[in-house]
Amino acid sequence: MDTKGTALAGRTALITGASRGIGRAMAITFADQGANVVVTARSAETLAEVVDLIASNGGRACAVAADVMHEDSAARVVESALAEYGRLDILVNNAGGNSFISPLGTMRFAGWQKVFALNLDSTVRMIQAALPALVASGNGSIINVSSVTGLRGSPLMSHYGAAKAAVISLTQSLAIEVAADGVRANALVPGWIETDLTEFLRADEGLEDAAIGRVPMQRWGTTDEIAQAALFLASDASSFMTGQALVVDGGLSAQP
Ligand SMILES: NC(=O)c1ccc[n+]([C@@H]2O[C@H](COP(=O)([O-])OP(=O)(O)OC[C@H]3O[C@@H](n4cnc5c(N)ncnc54)[C@H](OP(=O)(O)O)[C@@H]3O)[C@@H](O)[C@H]2O)c1
């Protein structure tokens, strides 16, 4: 299938967590649609592979290694994007994840804070750093990656679920605040997607059955399926859509 197009021609997209998984798929998809793509994550080596792959497909990309947990990263990454391409039209706050489970009653507070810093605080910092450039674009689009765990109770993952729920809420508030400035903001809400983040579930048949057994479509989602939804939110195909949470989960959250 020819995946090339011009939906994002002339636009620059900045994607956090773009070295692997969902962010990597978004970077490749956006570049295939003509965007200049700035990929960021901690691993410079893995980012370089993504940039090389995009270049070998005839696209344009550059990498900025940064840890979104560091306070000064957002400003540095946005400055690098503007220095390279002179404009910023699309911001995808995708870096995130969760590395532990625990009942809330006995959860170490440091763990709670770490997950909020990675999934929520980093999103706020990136938005604040990028907003002036997105307003200047005249057609800015912000995509904040949430999770179905943020839509309802997520036992043993209250920290992750609460952070991802907050991502949806701040997206709604932000969308209202910046609509008159020509910037749209939407949340993208994946269900179970086959990436490194969910490898521990596939490594245990019981855990995998428990997770995927509840998905009406009875399978893992692919990173490309999330990237296509991100492309929709980034492009003019969604030009009258802002403040929404687009769920891509094989029907998981439709269940009672
Ligand atoms: N997979 C799922 O089932 C699923 C479901 C719902 C929501 N999500 C959300 O989708 C997003 C992407 O998840 P994924 O499954 O693609 O995860 P992944 O495969 O673990 O990839 C995570 C990406 O984020 C980067 N990253 C992690 N910590 C970072 C940090 N401190 N600073 C900068 N970059 C960092 C990683 O690169 P480095 O390690 O090199 O930094 C990598 O590029 C996350 O927000 C996740 O919460 C995933």
GROMACS .gro file of C-alpha atoms and ligand atoms in nm:
model
  304
    1MET     CA    1   0.000   0.000   0.000
    2ASP     CA    2   0.133   0.346  -0.091
    3THR     CA    3   0.123   0.544   0.234
    4LYS     CA    4   0.261   0.870   0.093
    5GLY     CA    5   0.050   1.184   0.083
    6THR     CA    6   0.048   1.559   0.136
    7ALA     CA    7  -0.190   1.600   0.430
    8LEU     CA    8   0.083   1.767   0.640
    9ALA     CA    9   0.290   1.928   0.363
   10GLY     CA   10   0.471   2.242   0.477
   11ARG     CA   11   0.404   2.175   0.846
   12THR     CA   12   0.644   2.096   1.124
   13ALA     CA   13   0.551   1.838   1.388
   14LEU     CA   14   0.726   1.785   1.721
   15ILE     CA   15   0.666   1.440   1.873
   16THR     CA   16   0.786   1.338   2.218
   17GLY     CA   17   0.864   0.973   2.292
   18ALA     CA   18   0.924   0.919   1.922
   19SER     CA   19   1.212   0.672   1.937
   20ARG     CA   20   0.993   0.364   1.986
   21GLY     CA   21   0.636   0.239   1.983
   22ILE     CA   22   0.345   0.473   1.917
   23GLY     CA   23   0.557   0.790   1.884
   24ARG     CA   24   0.787   0.629   1.628
   25ALA     CA   25   0.489   0.520   1.417
   26MET     CA   26   0.347   0.872   1.432
   27ALA     CA   27   0.680   1.021   1.322
   28ILE     CA   28   0.700   0.790   1.019
   29THR     CA   29   0.333   0.850   0.928
   30PHE     CA   30   0.360   1.229   0.960
   31ALA     CA   31   0.679   1.239   0.752
   32ASP     CA   32   0.508   1.023   0.487
   33GLN     CA   33   0.244   1.296   0.471
   34GLY     CA   34   0.499   1.568   0.402
   35ALA     CA   35   0.566   1.705   0.750
   36ASN     CA   36   0.907   1.807   0.879
   37VAL     CA   37   0.930   1.596   1.193
   38VAL     CA   38   1.125   1.667   1.510
   39VAL     CA   39   1.160   1.349   1.714
   40THR     CA   40   1.259   1.355   2.077
   41ALA     CA   41   1.322   1.094   2.348
   42ARG     CA   42   1.615   1.011   2.581
   43SER     CA   43   1.804   0.769   2.356
   44ALA     CA   44   1.998   0.959   2.087
   45GLU     CA   45   2.096   0.634   1.919
   46THR     CA   46   1.739   0.508   1.873
   47LEU     CA   47   1.625   0.852   1.759
   48ALA     CA   48   1.898   0.853   1.494
   49GLU     CA   49   1.759   0.526   1.355
   50VAL     CA   50   1.413   0.686   1.321
   51VAL     CA   51   1.560   0.992   1.145
   52ASP     CA   52   1.758   0.768   0.909
   53LEU     CA   53   1.451   0.558   0.830
   54ILE     CA   54   1.244   0.869   0.752
   55ALA     CA   55   1.524   1.010   0.534
   56SER     CA   56   1.554   0.680   0.346
   57ASN     CA   57   1.180   0.703   0.275
   58GLY     CA   58   1.236   1.050   0.127
   59GLY     CA   59   1.110   1.241   0.433
   60ARG     CA   60   1.258   1.514   0.653
   61ALA     CA   61   1.331   1.466   1.023
   62CYS     CA   62   1.572   1.571   1.292
   63ALA     CA   63   1.632   1.445   1.644
   64VAL     CA   64   1.672   1.619   1.978
   65ALA     CA   65   1.770   1.394   2.268
   66ALA     CA   66   1.599   1.508   2.587
   67ASP     CA   67   1.443   1.374   2.904
   68VAL     CA   68   1.094   1.522   2.944
   69MET     CA   69   1.130   1.477   3.320
   70HIS     CA   70   1.390   1.756   3.323
   71GLU     CA   71   1.251   2.102   3.377
   72ASP     CA   72   1.453   2.271   3.102
   73SER     CA   73   1.396   2.010   2.829
   74ALA     CA   74   1.075   2.153   2.683
   75ALA     CA   75   1.219   2.495   2.603
   76ARG     CA   76   1.535   2.340   2.456
   77VAL     CA   77   1.341   2.098   2.235
   78VAL     CA   78   1.107   2.368   2.103
   79GLU     CA   79   1.402   2.603   2.037
   80SER     CA   80   1.578   2.327   1.844
   81ALA     CA   81   1.267   2.261   1.634
   82LEU     CA   82   1.231   2.629   1.547
   83ALA     CA   83   1.604   2.660   1.471
   84GLU     CA   84   1.584   2.363   1.232
   85TYR     CA   85   1.256   2.429   1.051
   86GLY     CA   86   1.156   2.787   1.142
   87ARG     CA   87   0.802   2.701   1.249
   88LEU     CA   88   0.596   2.465   1.460
   89ASP     CA   89   0.244   2.355   1.368
   90ILE     CA   90   0.186   2.024   1.546
   91LEU     CA   91   0.283   1.915   1.897
   92VAL     CA   92   0.230   1.554   2.006
   93ASN     CA   93   0.280   1.491   2.376
   94ASN     CA   94   0.330   1.117   2.357
   95ALA     CA   95   0.619   1.041   2.597
   96GLY     CA   96   0.471   0.860   2.892
   97GLY     CA   97   0.403   0.525   3.046
   98ASN     CA   98   0.400   0.340   3.373
   99SER     CA   99   0.652   0.105   3.529
  100PHE     CA  100   0.475  -0.037   3.837
  101ILE     CA  101   0.145  -0.151   3.984
  102SER     CA  102   0.035  -0.099   4.343
  103PRO     CA  103  -0.278  -0.057   4.549
  104LEU     CA  104  -0.329   0.313   4.617
  105GLY     CA  105  -0.342   0.257   4.993
  106THR     CA  106   0.021   0.147   5.014
  107MET     CA  107   0.168   0.321   4.710
  108ARG     CA  108   0.495   0.506   4.768
  109PHE     CA  109   0.425   0.873   4.713
  110ALA     CA  110   0.749   0.911   4.518
  111GLY     CA  111   0.614   0.657   4.267
  112TRP     CA  112   0.288   0.849   4.234
  113GLN     CA  113   0.479   1.172   4.169
  114LYS     CA  114   0.712   1.013   3.915
  115VAL     CA  115   0.424   0.888   3.702
  116PHE     CA  116   0.256   1.229   3.720
  117ALA     CA  117   0.584   1.400   3.625
  118LEU     CA  118   0.627   1.175   3.321
  119ASN     CA  119   0.269   1.173   3.192
  120LEU     CA  120   0.123   1.505   3.308
  121ASP     CA  121   0.389   1.759   3.409
  122SER     CA  122   0.590   1.696   3.093
  123THR     CA  123   0.278   1.759   2.884
  124VAL     CA  124   0.216   2.092   3.059
  125ARG     CA  125   0.578   2.202   3.011
  126MET     CA  126   0.578   2.113   2.642
  127ILE     CA  127   0.250   2.297   2.584
  128GLN     CA  128   0.377   2.609   2.760
  129ALA     CA  129   0.703   2.608   2.564
  130ALA     CA  130   0.537   2.542   2.227
  131LEU     CA  131   0.224   2.754   2.248
  132PRO     CA  132   0.368   3.082   2.113
  133ALA     CA  133   0.496   2.902   1.802
  134LEU     CA  134   0.169   2.710   1.759
  135VAL     CA  135  -0.027   3.036   1.776
  136ALA     CA  136   0.213   3.190   1.522
  137SER     CA  137   0.146   2.894   1.293
  138GLY     CA  138  -0.216   3.007   1.254
  139ASN     CA  139  -0.322   2.642   1.230
  140GLY     CA  140  -0.177   2.471   1.534
  141SER     CA  141  -0.274   2.126   1.655
  142ILE     CA  142  -0.187   1.977   1.993
  143ILE     CA  143  -0.236   1.605   2.050
  144ASN     CA  144  -0.202   1.479   2.405
  145VAL     CA  145  -0.173   1.102   2.440
  146SER     CA  146  -0.391   0.969   2.721
  147SER     CA  147  -0.505   0.610   2.784
  148VAL     CA  148  -0.826   0.414   2.842
  149THR     CA  149  -0.700   0.376   3.198
  150GLY     CA  150  -0.789   0.745   3.234
  151LEU     CA  151  -1.154   0.689   3.138
  152ARG     CA  152  -1.259   0.478   3.438
  153GLY     CA  153  -1.127   0.300   3.744
  154SER     CA  154  -0.795   0.125   3.692
  155PRO     CA  155  -0.725  -0.091   3.998
  156LEU     CA  156  -0.353  -0.109   4.087
  157MET     CA  157  -0.287   0.167   3.832
  158SER     CA  158  -0.462   0.459   4.004
  159HIS     CA  159  -0.147   0.670   3.958
  160TYR     CA  160  -0.131   0.613   3.581
  161GLY     CA  161  -0.509   0.634   3.537
  162ALA     CA  162  -0.533   0.960   3.731
  163ALA     CA  163  -0.246   1.116   3.535
  164LYS     CA  164  -0.404   1.013   3.203
  165ALA     CA  165  -0.748   1.137   3.316
  166ALA     CA  166  -0.586   1.471   3.399
  167VAL     CA  167  -0.438   1.479   3.049
  168ILE     CA  168  -0.791   1.463   2.906
  169SER     CA  169  -0.918   1.732   3.142
  170LEU     CA  170  -0.634   1.974   3.070
  171THR     CA  171  -0.683   1.913   2.698
  172GLN     CA  172  -1.048   2.021   2.726
  173SER     CA  173  -0.960   2.336   2.924
  174LEU     CA  174  -0.672   2.424   2.693
  175ALA     CA  175  -0.886   2.373   2.381
  176ILE     CA  176  -1.133   2.635   2.504
  177GLU     CA  177  -0.856   2.877   2.602
  178VAL     CA  178  -0.671   2.865   2.268
  179ALA     CA  179  -0.952   2.812   2.016
  180ALA     CA  180  -0.964   3.182   1.928
  181ASP     CA  181  -0.587   3.174   1.864
  182GLY     CA  182  -0.631   2.917   1.588
  183VAL     CA  183  -0.492   2.628   1.791
  184ARG     CA  184  -0.681   2.300   1.838
  185ALA     CA  185  -0.611   2.056   2.121
  186ASN     CA  186  -0.735   1.699   2.136
  187ALA     CA  187  -0.654   1.392   2.342
  188LEU     CA  188  -0.578   1.059   2.177
  189VAL     CA  189  -0.683   0.766   2.392
  190PRO     CA  190  -0.533   0.428   2.302
  191GLY     CA  191  -0.643   0.095   2.443
  192TRP     CA  192  -0.401  -0.200   2.456
  193ILE     CA  193  -0.134  -0.145   2.190
  194GLU     CA  194   0.153  -0.379   2.106
  195THR     CA  195   0.466  -0.189   2.217
  196ASP     CA  196   0.755  -0.230   2.462
  197LEU     CA  197   0.532  -0.076   2.729
  198THR     CA  198   0.294  -0.374   2.718
  199GLU     CA  199   0.557  -0.646   2.661
  200PHE     CA  200   0.522  -0.765   3.023
  201LEU     CA  201   0.158  -0.860   2.948
  202ARG     CA  202   0.248  -1.064   2.639
  203ALA     CA  203   0.520  -1.238   2.839
  204ASP     CA  204   0.256  -1.387   3.071
  205GLU     CA  205  -0.030  -1.580   2.910
  206GLY     CA  206  -0.258  -1.520   3.207
  207LEU     CA  207  -0.203  -1.147   3.206
  208GLU     CA  208  -0.239  -1.125   2.829
  209ASP     CA  209  -0.566  -1.322   2.836
  210ALA     CA  210  -0.698  -1.099   3.113
  211ALA     CA  211  -0.615  -0.785   2.911
  212ILE     CA  212  -0.706  -0.885   2.556
  213GLY     CA  213  -0.991  -1.113   2.665
  214ARG     CA  214  -1.186  -0.799   2.756
  215VAL     CA  215  -1.131  -0.633   2.417
  216PRO     CA  216  -1.436  -0.686   2.191
  217MET     CA  217  -1.209  -0.708   1.884
  218GLN     CA  218  -1.001  -0.972   2.068
  219ARG     CA  219  -0.659  -0.847   1.964
  220TRP     CA  220  -0.383  -0.598   2.034
  221GLY     CA  221  -0.396  -0.265   1.854
  222THR     CA  222  -0.101  -0.173   1.634
  223THR     CA  223   0.110   0.142   1.653
  224ASP     CA  224   0.003   0.223   1.295
  225GLU     CA  225  -0.362   0.225   1.400
  226ILE     CA  226  -0.282   0.490   1.662
  227ALA     CA  227  -0.063   0.683   1.418
  228GLN     CA  228  -0.352   0.705   1.169
  229ALA     CA  229  -0.577   0.851   1.439
  230ALA     CA  230  -0.300   1.100   1.526
  231LEU     CA  231  -0.272   1.195   1.159
  232PHE     CA  232  -0.645   1.268   1.156
  233LEU     CA  233  -0.611   1.495   1.463
  234ALA     CA  234  -0.299   1.667   1.326
  235SER     CA  235  -0.441   1.739   0.982
  236ASP     CA  236  -0.721   1.953   0.840
  237ALA     CA  237  -0.937   1.638   0.827
  238SER     CA  238  -1.028   1.728   1.188
  239SER     CA  239  -1.040   2.106   1.137
  240PHE     CA  240  -1.366   2.156   1.336
  241MET     CA  241  -1.264   1.924   1.618
  242THR     CA  242  -1.113   2.048   1.941
  243GLY     CA  243  -1.131   1.959   2.310
  244GLN     CA  244  -1.219   1.598   2.232
  245ALA     CA  245  -1.088   1.261   2.341
  246LEU     CA  246  -1.055   1.024   2.046
  247VAL     CA  247  -1.063   0.665   2.173
  248VAL     CA  248  -0.893   0.391   1.968
  249ASP     CA  249  -0.930   0.072   2.170
  250GLY     CA  250  -1.098  -0.211   1.976
  251GLY     CA  251  -1.421  -0.142   2.164
  252LEU     CA  252  -1.277  -0.188   2.515
  253SER     CA  253  -1.426   0.128   2.665
  254ALA     CA  254  -1.766   0.076   2.498
  255GLN     CA  255  -1.841  -0.206   2.739
  256PRO     CA  256  -2.046  -0.156   3.057
  257LIG     N1  257   0.107   0.077   2.458
  257LIG     C1  258  -0.014   0.091   2.508
  257LIG     O1  259  -0.092  -0.007   2.523
  257LIG     C2  260  -0.064   0.228   2.549
  257LIG     C3  261  -0.200   0.240   2.586
  257LIG     C4  262  -0.249   0.363   2.621
  257LIG     C5  263  -0.166   0.472   2.624
  257LIG     N2  264  -0.034   0.459   2.591
  257LIG     C6  265   0.048   0.580   2.597
  257LIG     O2  266   0.106   0.600   2.469
  257LIG     C7  267   0.231   0.668   2.485
  257LIG     C8  268   0.340   0.590   2.413
  257LIG     O3  269   0.344   0.460   2.468
  257LIG     P1  270   0.423   0.338   2.400
  257LIG     O4  271   0.342   0.218   2.427
  257LIG     O5  272   0.462   0.372   2.261
  257LIG     O6  273   0.550   0.335   2.494
  257LIG     P2  274   0.700   0.282   2.469
  257LIG     O7  275   0.704   0.182   2.358
  257LIG     O8  276   0.751   0.246   2.603
  257LIG     O9  277   0.775   0.414   2.415
  257LIG     C9  278   0.786   0.523   2.502
  257LIG    C10  279   0.857   0.635   2.430
  257LIG    O10  280   0.870   0.745   2.522
  257LIG    C11  281   1.009   0.775   2.541
  257LIG     N3  282   1.029   0.816   2.680
  257LIG    C12  283   1.006   0.744   2.792
  257LIG     N4  284   1.040   0.814   2.901
  257LIG    C13  285   1.086   0.933   2.855
  257LIG    C14  286   1.140   1.048   2.917
  257LIG     N5  287   1.153   1.056   3.052
  257LIG     N6  288   1.179   1.153   2.841
  257LIG    C15  289   1.167   1.147   2.707
  257LIG     N7  290   1.117   1.041   2.641
  257LIG    C16  291   1.079   0.935   2.715
  257LIG    C17  292   1.083   0.646   2.503
  257LIG    O11  293   1.215   0.668   2.458
  257LIG     P3  294   1.344   0.666   2.556
  257LIG    O12  295   1.332   0.546   2.643
  257LIG    O13  296   1.461   0.663   2.462
  257LIG    O14  297   1.338   0.795   2.631
  257LIG    C18  298   0.997   0.598   2.387
  257LIG    O15  299   1.030   0.667   2.270
  257LIG    C19  300   0.253   0.682   2.634
  257LIG    O16  301   0.210   0.809   2.677
  257LIG    C20  302   0.162   0.575   2.694
  257LIG    O17  303   0.124   0.606   2.825
  257LIG    C21  304   0.018   0.340   2.553
   0.00000   0.00000   0.00000
